[in-house]
JSON list of C-alpha atoms in Angstrom, two decimals:
[
{"chain": "A", "resi": 1, "resn": "UNK", "atom": "CA", "xyz": [20.35, 12.20, 49.83]},
{"chain": "A", "resi": 2, "resn": "UNK", "atom": "CA", "xyz": [20.85, 10.51, 46.45]},
{"chain": "A", "resi": 3, "resn": "UNK", "atom": "CA", "xyz": [18.09, 8.79, 44.52]},
{"chain": "A", "resi": 4, "resn": "UNK", "atom": "CA", "xyz": [17.85, 5.09, 45.20]},
{"chain": "A", "resi": 5, "resn": "UNK", "atom": "CA", "xyz": [17.57, 3.00, 42.03]},
{"chain": "A", "resi": 6, "resn": "UNK", "atom": "CA", "xyz": [16.12, -0.44, 42.59]},
{"chain": "A", "resi": 7, "resn": "UNK", "atom": "CA", "xyz": [17.35, -3.32, 40.46]},
{"chain": "A", "resi": 8, "resn": "UNK", "atom": "CA", "xyz": [14.94, -4.76, 37.92]},
{"chain": "A", "resi": 9, "resn": "UNK", "atom": "CA", "xyz": [13.05, -7.84, 39.07]},
{"chain": "A", "resi": 10, "resn": "UNK", "atom": "CA", "xyz": [14.45, -11.08, 37.70]},
{"chain": "A", "resi": 11, "resn": "UNK", "atom": "CA", "xyz": [12.74, -11.92, 34.43]},
{"chain": "A", "resi": 12, "resn": "UNK", "atom": "CA", "xyz": [11.12, -8.48, 34.07]},
{"chain": "A", "resi": 13, "resn": "UNK", "atom": "CA", "xyz": [10.79, -7.43, 30.45]},
{"chain": "A", "resi": 14, "resn": "UNK", "atom": "CA", "xyz": [12.03, -4.08, 29.22]},
{"chain": "A", "resi": 15, "resn": "UNK", "atom": "CA", "xyz": [9.44, -2.39, 26.96]},
{"chain": "A", "resi": 16, "resn": "UNK", "atom": "CA", "xyz": [10.55, -2.51, 23.33]},
{"chain": "A", "resi": 17, "resn": "UNK", "atom": "CA", "xyz": [11.41, 0.88, 21.89]},
{"chain": "A", "resi": 18, "resn": "UNK", "atom": "CA", "xyz": [9.53, 1.99, 18.80]},
{"chain": "A", "resi": 19, "resn": "UNK", "atom": "CA", "xyz": [11.70, 1.74, 15.68]},
{"chain": "A", "resi": 20, "resn": "UNK", "atom": "CA", "xyz": [12.88, 4.99, 14.15]},
{"chain": "A", "resi": 21, "resn": "UNK", "atom": "CA", "xyz": [10.76, 6.29, 11.26]},
{"chain": "A", "resi": 22, "resn": "UNK", "atom": "CA", "xyz": [11.34, 4.55, 7.92]},
{"chain": "A", "resi": 23, "resn": "UNK", "atom": "CA", "xyz": [13.00, 1.54, 9.53]},
{"chain": "A", "resi": 24, "resn": "UNK", "atom": "CA", "xyz": [11.98, -2.03, 10.27]},
{"chain": "A", "resi": 25, "resn": "UNK", "atom": "CA", "xyz": [12.99, -4.23, 13.15]},
{"chain": "A", "resi": 26, "resn": "UNK", "atom": "CA", "xyz": [14.50, -7.63, 12.44]},
{"chain": "A", "resi": 27, "resn": "UNK", "atom": "CA", "xyz": [11.30, -9.22, 13.74]},
{"chain": "A", "resi": 28, "resn": "UNK", "atom": "CA", "xyz": [9.17, -7.17, 11.34]},
{"chain": "A", "resi": 29, "resn": "UNK", "atom": "CA", "xyz": [11.34, -8.23, 8.42]},
{"chain": "A", "resi": 30, "resn": "UNK", "atom": "CA", "xyz": [10.99, -11.88, 9.42]},
{"chain": "A", "resi": 31, "resn": "UNK", "atom": "CA", "xyz": [7.21, -11.37, 9.47]},
{"chain": "A", "resi": 32, "resn": "UNK", "atom": "CA", "xyz": [7.32, -10.22, 5.85]},
{"chain": "A", "resi": 33, "resn": "UNK", "atom": "CA", "xyz": [7.15, -6.42, 6.18]},
{"chain": "A", "resi": 34, "resn": "UNK", "atom": "CA", "xyz": [8.91, -4.27, 3.56]},
{"chain": "A", "resi": 35, "resn": "UNK", "atom": "CA", "xyz": [9.45, -0.52, 3.43]},
{"chain": "A", "resi": 36, "resn": "UNK", "atom": "CA", "xyz": [7.87, 1.37, 0.53]},
{"chain": "A", "resi": 37, "resn": "UNK", "atom": "CA", "xyz": [9.79, 4.58, 1.30]},
{"chain": "A", "resi": 38, "resn": "UNK", "atom": "CA", "xyz": [13.44, 4.62, 2.37]},
{"chain": "A", "resi": 39, "resn": "UNK", "atom": "CA", "xyz": [13.25, 8.13, 3.83]},
{"chain": "A", "resi": 40, "resn": "UNK", "atom": "CA", "xyz": [15.68, 9.57, 1.32]},
{"chain": "A", "resi": 41, "resn": "UNK", "atom": "CA", "xyz": [14.66, 8.82, -2.26]},
{"chain": "A", "resi": 42, "resn": "UNK", "atom": "CA", "xyz": [11.58, 8.28, -4.41]},
{"chain": "A", "resi": 43, "resn": "UNK", "atom": "CA", "xyz": [12.58, 4.72, -5.23]},
{"chain": "A", "resi": 44, "resn": "UNK", "atom": "CA", "xyz": [9.48, 2.61, -5.78]},
{"chain": "A", "resi": 45, "resn": "UNK", "atom": "CA", "xyz": [7.21, 5.56, -6.60]},
{"chain": "A", "resi": 46, "resn": "UNK", "atom": "CA", "xyz": [6.30, 7.38, -9.81]},
{"chain": "A", "resi": 47, "resn": "UNK", "atom": "CA", "xyz": [3.81, 9.90, -11.08]},
{"chain": "A", "resi": 48, "resn": "UNK", "atom": "CA", "xyz": [0.32, 8.57, -11.75]},
{"chain": "A", "resi": 49, "resn": "UNK", "atom": "CA", "xyz": [0.57, 10.37, -15.10]},
{"chain": "A", "resi": 50, "resn": "UNK", "atom": "CA", "xyz": [4.04, 9.28, -16.20]},
{"chain": "A", "resi": 51, "resn": "UNK", "atom": "CA", "xyz": [6.95, 6.95, -15.71]},
{"chain": "A", "resi": 52, "resn": "UNK", "atom": "CA", "xyz": [9.05, 9.34, -13.58]},
{"chain": "A", "resi": 53, "resn": "UNK", "atom": "CA", "xyz": [8.58, 10.87, -10.16]},
{"chain": "A", "resi": 54, "resn": "UNK", "atom": "CA", "xyz": [7.11, 14.42, -10.32]},
{"chain": "A", "resi": 55, "resn": "UNK", "atom": "CA", "xyz": [9.67, 17.17, -10.82]},
{"chain": "A", "resi": 56, "resn": "UNK", "atom": "CA", "xyz": [7.72, 19.59, -8.61]},
{"chain": "A", "resi": 57, "resn": "UNK", "atom": "CA", "xyz": [4.95, 19.57, -6.02]},
{"chain": "A", "resi": 58, "resn": "UNK", "atom": "CA", "xyz": [6.54, 16.84, -3.88]},
{"chain": "A", "resi": 59, "resn": "UNK", "atom": "CA", "xyz": [9.41, 17.11, -1.42]},
{"chain": "A", "resi": 60, "resn": "UNK", "atom": "CA", "xyz": [11.61, 14.52, 0.27]},
{"chain": "A", "resi": 61, "resn": "UNK", "atom": "CA", "xyz": [13.22, 16.05, 3.34]},
{"chain": "A", "resi": 62, "resn": "UNK", "atom": "CA", "xyz": [13.94, 15.02, 6.95]},
{"chain": "A", "resi": 63, "resn": "UNK", "atom": "CA", "xyz": [12.74, 11.50, 6.25]},
{"chain": "A", "resi": 64, "resn": "UNK", "atom": "CA", "xyz": [9.33, 12.72, 5.08]},
{"chain": "A", "resi": 65, "resn": "UNK", "atom": "CA", "xyz": [7.57, 12.45, 1.74]},
{"chain": "A", "resi": 66, "resn": "UNK", "atom": "CA", "xyz": [5.45, 15.60, 1.43]},
{"chain": "A", "resi": 67, "resn": "UNK", "atom": "CA", "xyz": [2.91, 16.84, -1.07]},
{"chain": "A", "resi": 68, "resn": "UNK", "atom": "CA", "xyz": [3.23, 20.62, -1.08]},
{"chain": "A", "resi": 69, "resn": "UNK", "atom": "CA", "xyz": [0.52, 23.23, -0.72]},
{"chain": "A", "resi": 70, "resn": "UNK", "atom": "CA", "xyz": [-0.80, 24.85, -3.88]},
{"chain": "A", "resi": 71, "resn": "UNK", "atom": "CA", "xyz": [-4.39, 26.04, -4.28]},
{"chain": "A", "resi": 72, "resn": "UNK", "atom": "CA", "xyz": [-6.29, 23.07, -2.86]},
{"chain": "A", "resi": 73, "resn": "UNK", "atom": "CA", "xyz": [-7.17, 21.57, -6.24]},
{"chain": "A", "resi": 74, "resn": "UNK", "atom": "CA", "xyz": [-7.12, 17.83, -6.81]},
{"chain": "A", "resi": 75, "resn": "UNK", "atom": "CA", "xyz": [-4.03, 16.47, -8.60]},
{"chain": "A", "resi": 76, "resn": "UNK", "atom": "CA", "xyz": [-3.25, 19.90, -10.10]},
{"chain": "A", "resi": 77, "resn": "UNK", "atom": "CA", "xyz": [0.23, 20.65, -8.71]},
{"chain": "A", "resi": 78, "resn": "UNK", "atom": "CA", "xyz": [2.82, 17.87, -8.70]},
{"chain": "A", "resi": 79, "resn": "UNK", "atom": "CA", "xyz": [0.06, 15.32, -9.20]},
{"chain": "A", "resi": 80, "resn": "UNK", "atom": "CA", "xyz": [-0.59, 12.03, -7.46]},
{"chain": "A", "resi": 81, "resn": "UNK", "atom": "CA", "xyz": [2.12, 9.41, -7.02]},
{"chain": "A", "resi": 82, "resn": "UNK", "atom": "CA", "xyz": [1.72, 5.63, -7.18]},
{"chain": "A", "resi": 83, "resn": "UNK", "atom": "CA", "xyz": [3.79, 2.60, -6.29]},
{"chain": "A", "resi": 84, "resn": "UNK", "atom": "CA", "xyz": [5.59, 1.04, -9.21]},
{"chain": "A", "resi": 85, "resn": "UNK", "atom": "CA", "xyz": [4.39, -2.36, -7.98]},
{"chain": "A", "resi": 86, "resn": "UNK", "atom": "CA", "xyz": [0.80, -3.59, -7.73]},
{"chain": "A", "resi": 87, "resn": "UNK", "atom": "CA", "xyz": [-0.72, -5.48, -4.80]},
{"chain": "A", "resi": 88, "resn": "UNK", "atom": "CA", "xyz": [-3.54, -7.99, -4.32]},
{"chain": "A", "resi": 89, "resn": "UNK", "atom": "CA", "xyz": [-3.95, -8.78, -0.63]},
{"chain": "A", "resi": 90, "resn": "UNK", "atom": "CA", "xyz": [-1.89, -6.81, 1.85]},
{"chain": "A", "resi": 91, "resn": "UNK", "atom": "CA", "xyz": [-1.42, -5.11, 5.19]},
{"chain": "A", "resi": 92, "resn": "UNK", "atom": "CA", "xyz": [-0.35, -1.53, 4.47]},
{"chain": "A", "resi": 93, "resn": "UNK", "atom": "CA", "xyz": [0.69, 0.80, 7.30]},
{"chain": "A", "resi": 94, "resn": "UNK", "atom": "CA", "xyz": [1.62, 4.46, 6.90]},
{"chain": "A", "resi": 95, "resn": "UNK", "atom": "CA", "xyz": [2.21, 7.51, 9.07]},
{"chain": "A", "resi": 96, "resn": "UNK", "atom": "CA", "xyz": [0.72, 10.83, 8.00]},
{"chain": "A", "resi": 97, "resn": "UNK", "atom": "CA", "xyz": [0.74, 14.40, 9.25]},
{"chain": "A", "resi": 98, "resn": "UNK", "atom": "CA", "xyz": [-2.01, 16.85, 8.27]},
{"chain": "A", "resi": 99, "resn": "UNK", "atom": "CA", "xyz": [-1.81, 20.63, 8.24]},
{"chain": "A", "resi": 100, "resn": "UNK", "atom": "CA", "xyz": [-4.83, 22.81, 9.18]},
{"chain": "A", "resi": 101, "resn": "UNK", "atom": "CA", "xyz": [-7.64, 22.42, 6.65]},
{"chain": "A", "resi": 102, "resn": "UNK", "atom": "CA", "xyz": [-5.80, 19.73, 4.68]},
{"chain": "A", "resi": 103, "resn": "UNK", "atom": "CA", "xyz": [-7.35, 17.20, 2.32]},
{"chain": "A", "resi": 104, "resn": "UNK", "atom": "CA", "xyz": [-5.58, 14.18, 0.80]},
{"chain": "A", "resi": 105, "resn": "UNK", "atom": "CA", "xyz": [-6.00, 10.45, 0.56]},
{"chain": "A", "resi": 106, "resn": "UNK", "atom": "CA", "xyz": [-4.38, 7.06, 0.26]},
{"chain": "A", "resi": 107, "resn": "UNK", "atom": "CA", "xyz": [-6.00, 5.19, -2.62]},
{"chain": "A", "resi": 108, "resn": "UNK", "atom": "CA", "xyz": [-5.65, 1.45, -3.24]},
{"chain": "A", "resi": 109, "resn": "UNK", "atom": "CA", "xyz": [-6.50, -0.88, -6.14]},
{"chain": "A", "resi": 110, "resn": "UNK", "atom": "CA", "xyz": [-5.59, 1.88, -8.58]},
{"chain": "A", "resi": 111, "resn": "UNK", "atom": "CA", "xyz": [-5.37, 0.55, -12.15]},
{"chain": "A", "resi": 112, "resn": "UNK", "atom": "CA", "xyz": [-5.26, 3.82, -14.16]},
{"chain": "A", "resi": 113, "resn": "UNK", "atom": "CA", "xyz": [-7.90, 2.31, -16.47]},
{"chain": "A", "resi": 114, "resn": "UNK", "atom": "CA", "xyz": [-10.44, 5.08, -15.90]},
{"chain": "A", "resi": 115, "resn": "UNK", "atom": "CA", "xyz": [-9.93, 8.42, -17.61]},
{"chain": "A", "resi": 116, "resn": "UNK", "atom": "CA", "xyz": [-10.40, 11.20, -15.06]},
{"chain": "A", "resi": 117, "resn": "UNK", "atom": "CA", "xyz": [-9.36, 14.88, -15.00]},
{"chain": "A", "resi": 118, "resn": "UNK", "atom": "CA", "xyz": [-8.29, 14.61, -11.35]},
{"chain": "A", "resi": 119, "resn": "UNK", "atom": "CA", "xyz": [-7.03, 11.71, -9.26]},
{"chain": "A", "resi": 120, "resn": "UNK", "atom": "CA", "xyz": [-7.17, 8.16, -10.62]},
{"chain": "A", "resi": 121, "resn": "UNK", "atom": "CA", "xyz": [-10.05, 6.07, -9.34]},
{"chain": "A", "resi": 122, "resn": "UNK", "atom": "CA", "xyz": [-9.72, 3.53, -6.55]},
{"chain": "A", "resi": 123, "resn": "UNK", "atom": "CA", "xyz": [-10.72, 2.78, -2.97]},
{"chain": "A", "resi": 124, "resn": "UNK", "atom": "CA", "xyz": [-9.71, 5.74, -0.84]},
{"chain": "A", "resi": 125, "resn": "UNK", "atom": "CA", "xyz": [-8.67, 5.96, 2.80]},
{"chain": "A", "resi": 126, "resn": "UNK", "atom": "CA", "xyz": [-9.67, 9.58, 3.35]},
{"chain": "A", "resi": 127, "resn": "UNK", "atom": "CA", "xyz": [-7.17, 11.99, 4.92]},
{"chain": "A", "resi": 128, "resn": "UNK", "atom": "CA", "xyz": [-8.90, 15.16, 6.10]},
{"chain": "A", "resi": 129, "resn": "UNK", "atom": "CA", "xyz": [-9.02, 17.86, 8.74]},
{"chain": "A", "resi": 130, "resn": "UNK", "atom": "CA", "xyz": [-12.60, 17.06, 9.72]},
{"chain": "A", "resi": 131, "resn": "UNK", "atom": "CA", "xyz": [-13.05, 20.24, 11.76]},
{"chain": "A", "resi": 132, "resn": "UNK", "atom": "CA", "xyz": [-11.94, 22.68, 9.06]},
{"chain": "A", "resi": 133, "resn": "UNK", "atom": "CA", "xyz": [-12.46, 21.15, 5.62]},
{"chain": "A", "resi": 134, "resn": "UNK", "atom": "CA", "xyz": [-16.00, 21.40, 4.16]},
{"chain": "A", "resi": 135, "resn": "UNK", "atom": "CA", "xyz": [-15.82, 17.91, 2.61]},
{"chain": "A", "resi": 136, "resn": "UNK", "atom": "CA", "xyz": [-16.33, 16.43, 6.08]},
{"chain": "A", "resi": 137, "resn": "UNK", "atom": "CA", "xyz": [-19.95, 17.63, 6.01]},
{"chain": "A", "resi": 138, "resn": "UNK", "atom": "CA", "xyz": [-20.68, 16.30, 2.52]},
{"chain": "A", "resi": 139, "resn": "UNK", "atom": "CA", "xyz": [-21.40, 12.73, 1.48]},
{"chain": "A", "resi": 140, "resn": "UNK", "atom": "CA", "xyz": [-23.65, 10.45, 3.56]},
{"chain": "A", "resi": 141, "resn": "UNK", "atom": "CA", "xyz": [-23.36, 9.86, 7.32]},
{"chain": "A", "resi": 142, "resn": "UNK", "atom": "CA", "xyz": [-19.79, 11.15, 7.46]},
{"chain": "A", "resi": 143, "resn": "UNK", "atom": "CA", "xyz": [-18.38, 8.91, 4.71]},
{"chain": "A", "resi": 144, "resn": "UNK", "atom": "CA", "xyz": [-15.96, 11.66, 3.63]},
{"chain": "A", "resi": 145, "resn": "UNK", "atom": "CA", "xyz": [-14.31, 12.13, 7.02]},
{"chain": "A", "resi": 146, "resn": "UNK", "atom": "CA", "xyz": [-10.84, 11.05, 8.16]},
{"chain": "A", "resi": 147, "resn": "UNK", "atom": "CA", "xyz": [-10.13, 7.31, 7.79]},
{"chain": "A", "resi": 148, "resn": "UNK", "atom": "CA", "xyz": [-13.45, 6.67, 6.00]},
{"chain": "A", "resi": 149, "resn": "UNK", "atom": "CA", "xyz": [-13.69, 4.69, 2.78]},
{"chain": "A", "resi": 150, "resn": "UNK", "atom": "CA", "xyz": [-14.31, 7.85, 0.79]},
{"chain": "A", "resi": 151, "resn": "UNK", "atom": "CA", "xyz": [-17.93, 8.34, -0.33]},
{"chain": "A", "resi": 152, "resn": "UNK", "atom": "CA", "xyz": [-18.82, 4.76, 0.66]},
{"chain": "A", "resi": 153, "resn": "UNK", "atom": "CA", "xyz": [-18.31, 3.74, 4.31]},
{"chain": "A", "resi": 154, "resn": "UNK", "atom": "CA", "xyz": [-17.92, 6.18, 7.25]},
{"chain": "A", "resi": 155, "resn": "UNK", "atom": "CA", "xyz": [-15.22, 5.62, 9.84]},
{"chain": "A", "resi": 156, "resn": "UNK", "atom": "CA", "xyz": [-16.35, 5.29, 13.44]},
{"chain": "A", "resi": 157, "resn": "UNK", "atom": "CA", "xyz": [-13.55, 6.99, 15.37]},
{"chain": "A", "resi": 158, "resn": "UNK", "atom": "CA", "xyz": [-13.49, 6.77, 19.19]},
{"chain": "A", "resi": 159, "resn": "UNK", "atom": "CA", "xyz": [-11.93, 9.80, 20.88]},
{"chain": "A", "resi": 160, "resn": "UNK", "atom": "CA", "xyz": [-9.00, 7.62, 21.99]},
{"chain": "A", "resi": 161, "resn": "UNK", "atom": "CA", "xyz": [-7.76, 7.20, 18.41]},
{"chain": "A", "resi": 162, "resn": "UNK", "atom": "CA", "xyz": [-8.02, 10.86, 17.38]},
{"chain": "A", "resi": 163, "resn": "UNK", "atom": "CA", "xyz": [-5.00, 13.17, 17.49]},
{"chain": "A", "resi": 164, "resn": "UNK", "atom": "CA", "xyz": [-4.73, 16.93, 16.92]},
{"chain": "A", "resi": 165, "resn": "UNK", "atom": "CA", "xyz": [-3.86, 18.36, 13.52]},
{"chain": "A", "resi": 166, "resn": "UNK", "atom": "CA", "xyz": [-0.08, 18.55, 13.22]},
{"chain": "A", "resi": 167, "resn": "UNK", "atom": "CA", "xyz": [0.51, 15.31, 15.14]},
{"chain": "A", "resi": 168, "resn": "UNK", "atom": "CA", "xyz": [1.69, 12.16, 13.40]},
{"chain": "A", "resi": 169, "resn": "UNK", "atom": "CA", "xyz": [-1.00, 9.53, 12.91]},
{"chain": "A", "resi": 170, "resn": "UNK", "atom": "CA", "xyz": [-0.79, 5.89, 11.88]},
{"chain": "A", "resi": 171, "resn": "UNK", "atom": "CA", "xyz": [-3.17, 4.77, 9.15]},
{"chain": "A", "resi": 172, "resn": "UNK", "atom": "CA", "xyz": [-3.55, 1.17, 8.10]},
{"chain": "A", "resi": 173, "resn": "UNK", "atom": "CA", "xyz": [-5.44, -0.71, 5.39]},
{"chain": "A", "resi": 174, "resn": "UNK", "atom": "CA", "xyz": [-5.73, -4.49, 5.50]},
{"chain": "A", "resi": 175, "resn": "UNK", "atom": "CA", "xyz": [-7.07, -6.35, 2.45]},
{"chain": "A", "resi": 176, "resn": "UNK", "atom": "CA", "xyz": [-7.44, -10.08, 3.08]},
{"chain": "A", "resi": 177, "resn": "UNK", "atom": "CA", "xyz": [-7.35, -12.69, 0.27]},
{"chain": "A", "resi": 178, "resn": "UNK", "atom": "CA", "xyz": [-11.09, -13.16, 0.94]},
{"chain": "A", "resi": 179, "resn": "UNK", "atom": "CA", "xyz": [-11.68, -9.47, -0.02]},
{"chain": "A", "resi": 180, "resn": "UNK", "atom": "CA", "xyz": [-12.55, -8.55, 3.56]},
{"chain": "A", "resi": 181, "resn": "UNK", "atom": "CA", "xyz": [-11.11, -5.04, 4.09]},
{"chain": "A", "resi": 182, "resn": "UNK", "atom": "CA", "xyz": [-10.40, -3.07, 7.27]},
{"chain": "A", "resi": 183, "resn": "UNK", "atom": "CA", "xyz": [-9.30, 0.51, 7.98]},
{"chain": "A", "resi": 184, "resn": "UNK", "atom": "CA", "xyz": [-7.43, 1.43, 11.16]},
{"chain": "A", "resi": 185, "resn": "UNK", "atom": "CA", "xyz": [-6.52, 4.78, 12.70]},
{"chain": "A", "resi": 186, "resn": "UNK", "atom": "CA", "xyz": [-3.83, 4.88, 15.39]},
{"chain": "A", "resi": 187, "resn": "UNK", "atom": "CA", "xyz": [-4.30, 1.21, 16.18]},
{"chain": "A", "resi": 188, "resn": "UNK", "atom": "CA", "xyz": [-8.12, 1.23, 16.31]},
{"chain": "A", "resi": 189, "resn": "UNK", "atom": "CA", "xyz": [-10.27, -0.51, 13.67]},
{"chain": "A", "resi": 190, "resn": "UNK", "atom": "CA", "xyz": [-12.68, 2.15, 12.41]},
{"chain": "A", "resi": 191, "resn": "UNK", "atom": "CA", "xyz": [-14.47, 0.31, 9.60]},
{"chain": "A", "resi": 192, "resn": "UNK", "atom": "CA", "xyz": [-14.74, -2.98, 7.71]},
{"chain": "A", "resi": 193, "resn": "UNK", "atom": "CA", "xyz": [-16.42, -4.08, 4.49]},
{"chain": "A", "resi": 194, "resn": "UNK", "atom": "CA", "xyz": [-16.48, -6.93, 1.96]},
{"chain": "A", "resi": 195, "resn": "UNK", "atom": "CA", "xyz": [-15.19, -5.84, -1.42]},
{"chain": "A", "resi": 196, "resn": "UNK", "atom": "CA", "xyz": [-17.45, -7.12, -4.18]},
{"chain": "A", "resi": 197, "resn": "UNK", "atom": "CA", "xyz": [-20.32, -8.16, -1.89]},
{"chain": "A", "resi": 198, "resn": "UNK", "atom": "CA", "xyz": [-23.94, -7.23, -2.74]},
{"chain": "A", "resi": 199, "resn": "UNK", "atom": "CA", "xyz": [-23.93, -4.73, 0.14]},
{"chain": "A", "resi": 200, "resn": "UNK", "atom": "CA", "xyz": [-20.75, -3.13, -1.18]},
{"chain": "A", "resi": 201, "resn": "UNK", "atom": "CA", "xyz": [-22.07, -2.97, -4.74]},
{"chain": "A", "resi": 202, "resn": "UNK", "atom": "CA", "xyz": [-25.21, -1.23, -3.44]},
{"chain": "A", "resi": 203, "resn": "UNK", "atom": "CA", "xyz": [-23.02, 1.41, -1.81]},
{"chain": "A", "resi": 204, "resn": "UNK", "atom": "CA", "xyz": [-21.09, 1.92, -5.05]},
{"chain": "A", "resi": 205, "resn": "UNK", "atom": "CA", "xyz": [-24.35, 2.33, -6.98]},
{"chain": "A", "resi": 206, "resn": "UNK", "atom": "CA", "xyz": [-25.31, 5.22, -4.70]},
{"chain": "A", "resi": 207, "resn": "UNK", "atom": "CA", "xyz": [-21.93, 6.94, -4.84]},
{"chain": "A", "resi": 208, "resn": "UNK", "atom": "CA", "xyz": [-19.97, 9.06, -7.31]},
{"chain": "A", "resi": 209, "resn": "UNK", "atom": "CA", "xyz": [-18.27, 5.84, -8.47]},
{"chain": "A", "resi": 210, "resn": "UNK", "atom": "CA", "xyz": [-21.38, 4.39, -10.11]},
{"chain": "A", "resi": 211, "resn": "UNK", "atom": "CA", "xyz": [-20.33, 5.74, -13.52]},
{"chain": "A", "resi": 212, "resn": "UNK", "atom": "CA", "xyz": [-17.39, 3.29, -13.67]},
{"chain": "A", "resi": 213, "resn": "UNK", "atom": "CA", "xyz": [-18.76, -0.25, -14.23]},
{"chain": "A", "resi": 214, "resn": "UNK", "atom": "CA", "xyz": [-15.52, -1.97, -13.15]},
{"chain": "A", "resi": 215, "resn": "UNK", "atom": "CA", "xyz": [-14.91, 0.16, -10.06]},
{"chain": "A", "resi": 216, "resn": "UNK", "atom": "CA", "xyz": [-13.03, -1.76, -7.32]},
{"chain": "A", "resi": 217, "resn": "UNK", "atom": "CA", "xyz": [-13.22, -5.06, -9.22]},
{"chain": "A", "resi": 218, "resn": "UNK", "atom": "CA", "xyz": [-9.55, -5.33, -10.21]},
{"chain": "A", "resi": 219, "resn": "UNK", "atom": "CA", "xyz": [-7.69, -8.25, -8.59]},
{"chain": "A", "resi": 220, "resn": "UNK", "atom": "CA", "xyz": [-4.63, -6.05, -8.04]},
{"chain": "A", "resi": 221, "resn": "UNK", "atom": "CA", "xyz": [-3.63, -2.40, -8.22]},
{"chain": "A", "resi": 222, "resn": "UNK", "atom": "CA", "xyz": [-1.19, 0.34, -7.28]},
{"chain": "A", "resi": 223, "resn": "UNK", "atom": "CA", "xyz": [-1.17, 2.26, -4.00]},
{"chain": "A", "resi": 224, "resn": "UNK", "atom": "CA", "xyz": [-1.54, 6.02, -4.47]},
{"chain": "A", "resi": 225, "resn": "UNK", "atom": "CA", "xyz": [-0.71, 9.11, -2.38]},
{"chain": "A", "resi": 226, "resn": "UNK", "atom": "CA", "xyz": [-2.91, 12.01, -3.38]},
{"chain": "A", "resi": 227, "resn": "UNK", "atom": "CA", "xyz": [-1.91, 15.56, -4.23]},
{"chain": "A", "resi": 228, "resn": "UNK", "atom": "CA", "xyz": [-4.95, 17.65, -3.30]},
{"chain": "A", "resi": 229, "resn": "UNK", "atom": "CA", "xyz": [-3.18, 21.01, -3.16]},
{"chain": "A", "resi": 230, "resn": "UNK", "atom": "CA", "xyz": [-2.64, 20.92, 0.62]},
{"chain": "A", "resi": 231, "resn": "UNK", "atom": "CA", "xyz": [0.55, 20.15, 2.53]},
{"chain": "A", "resi": 232, "resn": "UNK", "atom": "CA", "xyz": [0.46, 16.59, 3.89]},
{"chain": "A", "resi": 233, "resn": "UNK", "atom": "CA", "xyz": [3.48, 14.52, 4.92]},
{"chain": "A", "resi": 234, "resn": "UNK", "atom": "CA", "xyz": [4.05, 10.76, 4.95]},
{"chain": "A", "resi": 235, "resn": "UNK", "atom": "CA", "xyz": [6.66, 8.46, 6.44]},
{"chain": "A", "resi": 236, "resn": "UNK", "atom": "CA", "xyz": [7.11, 4.84, 7.58]},
{"chain": "A", "resi": 237, "resn": "UNK", "atom": "CA", "xyz": [5.22, 3.47, 4.59]},
{"chain": "A", "resi": 238, "resn": "UNK", "atom": "CA", "xyz": [5.40, -0.30, 4.90]},
{"chain": "A", "resi": 239, "resn": "UNK", "atom": "CA", "xyz": [3.58, -3.31, 3.50]},
{"chain": "A", "resi": 240, "resn": "UNK", "atom": "CA", "xyz": [3.20, -7.03, 4.12]},
{"chain": "A", "resi": 241, "resn": "UNK", "atom": "CA", "xyz": [1.64, -9.08, 1.36]},
{"chain": "A", "resi": 242, "resn": "UNK", "atom": "CA", "xyz": [-0.96, -11.61, 2.49]},
{"chain": "A", "resi": 243, "resn": "UNK", "atom": "CA", "xyz": [-1.61, -15.02, 1.01]}
]
């Protein structure tokens, strides 16, 4: 006997399909979203140490922007990459895929004003294999774990928003014009803070960032994808500026 297929109820909505990676729906475009990676070229990105995109250490393939494995050192292979544009208040969403033991980060409000031997300074959404990388056990109260504001505010991650290493995750940073900031992991808000508040400045004073007097005070900055010597892939990088 054949399978009986019942007609849809009048007025029943069909669930909207997720857009393909590195694409935007018409509705998203109307809402002000823009892609920061077209899936094929490095347009809109450059080296944090020069005007061109790195000639090695990064790969664009299969719609993915990947920092390649080297020896696990910070910004020592192809180096970090930054957006050519700078942003003030924004909603930034990105997909990332970690490999076992990987360490990387998405850093925002990067000005390149500080002179550092490694990555430029900024506010960092930590990307880390918490179970395998030793950095997860350093810092204070887990403030160096996945989705944390690195070395400042720990992410509180319910089991429902955690995915195994090798799966694609969705990270998100929202910076409001009021300087209220939120981090999300796979649709769940995992932390919030007020940039520039007395409580925030107290955290900075107790962190590795205390040596830079203007840390996190810039009104605008670049977005940065970190080369930390481990293979990490990105796709569906998109932003909506807030006013």
